[in-house]
Amino acid sequence: MTQLFYDDVTAGDQLPELTVTVDETQMFFFSAATYNGHRIHYDKDWARGEEGYDDILVQGPLQSALLARAITDWIGGRGRLIEYSVQNRGVAFPGQPLTFGGTVTGKRVDAGRALVALEIVGRRESDILMPGTATVELPRRQGDC
């Protein structure tokens, strides 16, 4: 992986998109790892009958983790995710391609730290499921200040 540097980032730059199609096995393991036993994530009859959905739902925290992965993949090993905030505004079902990415909205040096502000988003096609913001710290080409 190539390291991203603060000097190479400009407001308006797009993060490379990460597209993932979550399946029921991934959902099962994520629920187990996070101790999330809510039936809406594994019991189709419950999700349909009791909750009124078409299928089981992909966990919001799993979508959030995938969005964070899109950011950390982009910033490289020397980058750091400093601030991260999202809202879960829509549902996703297993088998649907979900796309995660964002846009650089600004950059600044604060107390020697090279910071980049991002507007981030998780989508299903054109539907925004998870909007948010993030700040990352990136290394500078002339050395970390």
PDB file of C-alpha atoms in Angstrom:
ATOM      1  CA  MET A   1       0.000   0.000   0.000  1.00  0.00           C
ATOM      2  CA  THR A   2       1.233   3.470  -0.855  1.00  0.00           C
ATOM      3  CA  GLN A   3       1.348   6.021   1.942  1.00  0.00           C
ATOM      4  CA  LEU A   4      -0.843   9.113   1.524  1.00  0.00           C
ATOM      5  CA  PHE A   5       0.756  12.417   2.530  1.00  0.00           C
ATOM      6  CA  TYR A   6      -0.853  15.644   3.722  1.00  0.00           C
ATOM      7  CA  ASP A   7       0.972  17.547   0.965  1.00  0.00           C
ATOM      8  CA  ASP A   8      -0.806  15.488  -1.719  1.00  0.00           C
ATOM      9  CA  VAL A   9      -4.366  16.084  -0.494  1.00  0.00           C
ATOM     10  CA  THR A  10      -6.612  18.907  -1.703  1.00  0.00           C
ATOM     11  CA  ALA A  11     -10.136  19.944  -0.732  1.00  0.00           C
ATOM     12  CA  GLY A  12     -12.552  18.233  -3.099  1.00  0.00           C
ATOM     13  CA  ASP A  13     -10.471  15.061  -3.448  1.00  0.00           C
ATOM     14  CA  GLN A  14     -12.549  11.880  -3.387  1.00  0.00           C
ATOM     15  CA  LEU A  15     -11.593   8.879  -1.272  1.00  0.00           C
ATOM     16  CA  PRO A  16     -11.422   5.634  -3.233  1.00  0.00           C
ATOM     17  CA  GLU A  17     -14.755   3.907  -2.764  1.00  0.00           C
ATOM     18  CA  LEU A  18     -15.005   0.613  -0.932  1.00  0.00           C
ATOM     19  CA  THR A  19     -17.904  -1.535  -2.132  1.00  0.00           C
ATOM     20  CA  VAL A  20     -18.915  -4.526  -0.022  1.00  0.00           C
ATOM     21  CA  THR A  21     -21.806  -6.944  -0.352  1.00  0.00           C
ATOM     22  CA  VAL A  22     -22.451  -8.125   3.186  1.00  0.00           C
ATOM     23  CA  ASP A  23     -23.674 -11.707   3.472  1.00  0.00           C
ATOM     24  CA  GLU A  24     -25.424 -13.536   6.306  1.00  0.00           C
ATOM     25  CA  THR A  25     -22.248 -15.316   7.411  1.00  0.00           C
ATOM     26  CA  GLN A  26     -20.426 -12.003   7.878  1.00  0.00           C
ATOM     27  CA  MET A  27     -23.448 -10.674   9.781  1.00  0.00           C
ATOM     28  CA  PHE A  28     -23.464 -13.742  12.052  1.00  0.00           C
ATOM     29  CA  PHE A  29     -19.787 -13.364  12.929  1.00  0.00           C
ATOM     30  CA  PHE A  30     -20.139  -9.612  13.472  1.00  0.00           C
ATOM     31  CA  SER A  31     -23.095 -10.171  15.822  1.00  0.00           C
ATOM     32  CA  ALA A  32     -21.107 -12.795  17.716  1.00  0.00           C
ATOM     33  CA  ALA A  33     -18.042 -10.552  17.999  1.00  0.00           C
ATOM     34  CA  THR A  34     -20.097  -7.592  19.233  1.00  0.00           C
ATOM     35  CA  TYR A  35     -22.468  -9.621  21.450  1.00  0.00           C
ATOM     36  CA  ASN A  36     -25.428  -8.348  19.428  1.00  0.00           C
ATOM     37  CA  GLY A  37     -28.182 -10.930  19.800  1.00  0.00           C
ATOM     38  CA  HIS A  38     -31.005  -8.853  18.318  1.00  0.00           C
ATOM     39  CA  ARG A  39     -33.153 -11.181  16.230  1.00  0.00           C
ATOM     40  CA  ILE A  40     -33.558  -8.572  13.500  1.00  0.00           C
ATOM     41  CA  HIS A  41     -30.049  -9.485  12.318  1.00  0.00           C
ATOM     42  CA  TYR A  42     -30.506 -13.257  11.987  1.00  0.00           C
ATOM     43  CA  ASP A  43     -34.171 -14.328  12.166  1.00  0.00           C
ATOM     44  CA  LYS A  44     -35.950 -13.619   8.858  1.00  0.00           C
ATOM     45  CA  ASP A  45     -39.390 -14.551  10.195  1.00  0.00           C
ATOM     46  CA  TRP A  46     -38.933 -12.166  13.122  1.00  0.00           C
ATOM     47  CA  ALA A  47     -37.631  -9.340  10.926  1.00  0.00           C
ATOM     48  CA  ARG A  48     -40.582  -9.741   8.549  1.00  0.00           C
ATOM     49  CA  GLY A  49     -43.387 -10.571  10.964  1.00  0.00           C
ATOM     50  CA  GLU A  50     -42.537  -8.666  14.119  1.00  0.00           C
ATOM     51  CA  GLU A  51     -40.548  -5.751  12.707  1.00  0.00           C
ATOM     52  CA  GLY A  52     -42.118  -5.338   9.244  1.00  0.00           C
ATOM     53  CA  TYR A  53     -38.919  -5.460   7.175  1.00  0.00           C
ATOM     54  CA  ASP A  54     -38.406  -7.352   3.925  1.00  0.00           C
ATOM     55  CA  ASP A  55     -35.425  -9.277   5.315  1.00  0.00           C
ATOM     56  CA  ILE A  56     -32.911  -9.275   8.166  1.00  0.00           C
ATOM     57  CA  LEU A  57     -30.947  -6.042   8.556  1.00  0.00           C
ATOM     58  CA  VAL A  58     -27.231  -5.427   8.184  1.00  0.00           C
ATOM     59  CA  GLN A  59     -26.047  -4.063  11.523  1.00  0.00           C
ATOM     60  CA  GLY A  60     -25.480  -0.308  11.660  1.00  0.00           C
ATOM     61  CA  PRO A  61     -22.196  -0.804  13.545  1.00  0.00           C
ATOM     62  CA  LEU A  62     -20.996  -3.158  10.787  1.00  0.00           C
ATOM     63  CA  GLN A  63     -21.756  -0.481   8.198  1.00  0.00           C
ATOM     64  CA  SER A  64     -19.923   2.050  10.370  1.00  0.00           C
ATOM     65  CA  ALA A  65     -16.902  -0.254  10.629  1.00  0.00           C
ATOM     66  CA  LEU A  66     -16.825  -0.644   6.842  1.00  0.00           C
ATOM     67  CA  LEU A  67     -16.955   3.139   6.430  1.00  0.00           C
ATOM     68  CA  ALA A  68     -14.055   3.509   8.873  1.00  0.00           C
ATOM     69  CA  ARG A  69     -12.177   0.851   6.874  1.00  0.00           C
ATOM     70  CA  ALA A  70     -12.595   2.899   3.687  1.00  0.00           C
ATOM     71  CA  ILE A  71     -10.926   5.808   5.499  1.00  0.00           C
ATOM     72  CA  THR A  72      -8.104   3.819   7.071  1.00  0.00           C
ATOM     73  CA  ASP A  73      -7.367   2.027   3.789  1.00  0.00           C
ATOM     74  CA  TRP A  74      -7.022   5.468   2.165  1.00  0.00           C
ATOM     75  CA  ILE A  75      -4.769   7.087   4.794  1.00  0.00           C
ATOM     76  CA  GLY A  76      -2.197   4.292   4.902  1.00  0.00           C
ATOM     77  CA  GLY A  77      -0.193   2.882   7.781  1.00  0.00           C
ATOM     78  CA  ARG A  78       1.229   6.195   8.991  1.00  0.00           C
ATOM     79  CA  GLY A  79      -2.122   7.988   8.923  1.00  0.00           C
ATOM     80  CA  ARG A  80      -4.373   8.184  11.977  1.00  0.00           C
ATOM     81  CA  LEU A  81      -8.127   8.432  12.295  1.00  0.00           C
ATOM     82  CA  ILE A  82      -8.560  11.223  14.859  1.00  0.00           C
ATOM     83  CA  GLU A  83     -12.312  11.959  14.900  1.00  0.00           C
ATOM     84  CA  TYR A  84     -15.200   9.944  13.500  1.00  0.00           C
ATOM     85  CA  SER A  85     -18.938  10.592  13.680  1.00  0.00           C
ATOM     86  CA  VAL A  86     -21.766   8.993  11.687  1.00  0.00           C
ATOM     87  CA  GLN A  87     -25.546   8.696  11.785  1.00  0.00           C
ATOM     88  CA  ASN A  88     -27.390   5.530  10.801  1.00  0.00           C
ATOM     89  CA  ARG A  89     -30.299   6.848   8.704  1.00  0.00           C
ATOM     90  CA  GLY A  90     -31.357   3.863   6.612  1.00  0.00           C
ATOM     91  CA  VAL A  91     -31.512   0.095   6.501  1.00  0.00           C
ATOM     92  CA  ALA A  92     -29.518  -2.314   4.384  1.00  0.00           C
ATOM     93  CA  PHE A  93     -30.228  -5.947   3.667  1.00  0.00           C
ATOM     94  CA  PRO A  94     -27.724  -8.754   3.067  1.00  0.00           C
ATOM     95  CA  GLY A  95     -26.816  -9.226  -0.576  1.00  0.00           C
ATOM     96  CA  GLN A  96     -27.039  -5.527  -1.427  1.00  0.00           C
ATOM     97  CA  PRO A  97     -23.838  -3.805  -2.586  1.00  0.00           C
ATOM     98  CA  LEU A  98     -22.958  -1.046  -0.121  1.00  0.00           C
ATOM     99  CA  THR A  99     -20.485   1.684  -1.045  1.00  0.00           C
ATOM    100  CA  PHE A 100     -18.378   3.649   1.438  1.00  0.00           C
ATOM    101  CA  GLY A 101     -16.287   6.726   0.745  1.00  0.00           C
ATOM    102  CA  GLY A 102     -16.017  10.446   1.195  1.00  0.00           C
ATOM    103  CA  THR A 103     -14.656  13.804   0.165  1.00  0.00           C
ATOM    104  CA  VAL A 104     -11.889  15.989   1.558  1.00  0.00           C
ATOM    105  CA  THR A 105     -13.503  19.194   2.833  1.00  0.00           C
ATOM    106  CA  GLY A 106     -10.458  20.979   4.229  1.00  0.00           C
ATOM    107  CA  LYS A 107      -7.017  20.722   5.737  1.00  0.00           C
ATOM    108  CA  ARG A 108      -5.033  22.528   8.406  1.00  0.00           C
ATOM    109  CA  VAL A 109      -1.932  22.270  10.544  1.00  0.00           C
ATOM    110  CA  ASP A 110      -2.783  22.487  14.236  1.00  0.00           C
ATOM    111  CA  ALA A 111      -0.057  22.273  16.895  1.00  0.00           C
ATOM    112  CA  GLY A 112       2.209  20.607  14.357  1.00  0.00           C
ATOM    113  CA  ARG A 113      -0.388  18.027  13.355  1.00  0.00           C
ATOM    114  CA  ALA A 114      -1.346  17.834   9.662  1.00  0.00           C
ATOM    115  CA  LEU A 115      -5.117  17.342   9.798  1.00  0.00           C
ATOM    116  CA  VAL A 116      -7.570  16.621   6.990  1.00  0.00           C
ATOM    117  CA  ALA A 117     -11.340  17.048   7.357  1.00  0.00           C
ATOM    118  CA  LEU A 118     -13.650  14.650   5.546  1.00  0.00           C
ATOM    119  CA  GLU A 119     -17.311  14.362   4.728  1.00  0.00           C
ATOM    120  CA  ILE A 120     -17.999  10.626   4.662  1.00  0.00           C
ATOM    121  CA  VAL A 121     -20.910   8.503   3.529  1.00  0.00           C
ATOM    122  CA  GLY A 122     -22.208   4.954   3.294  1.00  0.00           C
ATOM    123  CA  ARG A 123     -24.651   4.361   0.436  1.00  0.00           C
ATOM    124  CA  ARG A 124     -26.821   1.745  -1.168  1.00  0.00           C
ATOM    125  CA  GLU A 125     -26.917   2.848  -4.799  1.00  0.00           C
ATOM    126  CA  SER A 126     -27.993   6.507  -4.543  1.00  0.00           C
ATOM    127  CA  ASP A 127     -29.609   6.119  -1.094  1.00  0.00           C
ATOM    128  CA  ILE A 128     -27.537   7.645   1.703  1.00  0.00           C
ATOM    129  CA  LEU A 129     -27.620   5.261   4.651  1.00  0.00           C
ATOM    130  CA  MET A 130     -24.849   6.684   6.811  1.00  0.00           C
ATOM    131  CA  PRO A 131     -23.609  10.285   6.507  1.00  0.00           C
ATOM    132  CA  GLY A 132     -20.882  11.616   8.729  1.00  0.00           C
ATOM    133  CA  THR A 133     -17.641  13.480   9.218  1.00  0.00           C
ATOM    134  CA  ALA A 134     -14.111  12.477  10.101  1.00  0.00           C
ATOM    135  CA  THR A 135     -10.717  14.019  10.715  1.00  0.00           C
ATOM    136  CA  VAL A 136      -7.495  12.229   9.893  1.00  0.00           C
ATOM    137  CA  GLU A 137      -3.881  13.055  10.604  1.00  0.00           C
ATOM    138  CA  LEU A 138      -1.427  12.441   7.781  1.00  0.00           C
ATOM    139  CA  PRO A 139       2.369  12.531   7.637  1.00  0.00           C
ATOM    140  CA  ARG A 140       4.030  15.409   5.810  1.00  0.00           C
ATOM    141  CA  ARG A 141       6.609  14.860   3.088  1.00  0.00           C
ATOM    142  CA  GLN A 142       9.143  17.150   4.777  1.00  0.00           C
ATOM    143  CA  GLY A 143       8.805  15.153   7.985  1.00  0.00           C
ATOM    144  CA  ASP A 144       6.329  15.024  10.782  1.00  0.00           C
ATOM    145  CA  CYS A 145       6.058  18.386  12.517  1.00  0.00           C
TER     146      CYS A 145
END
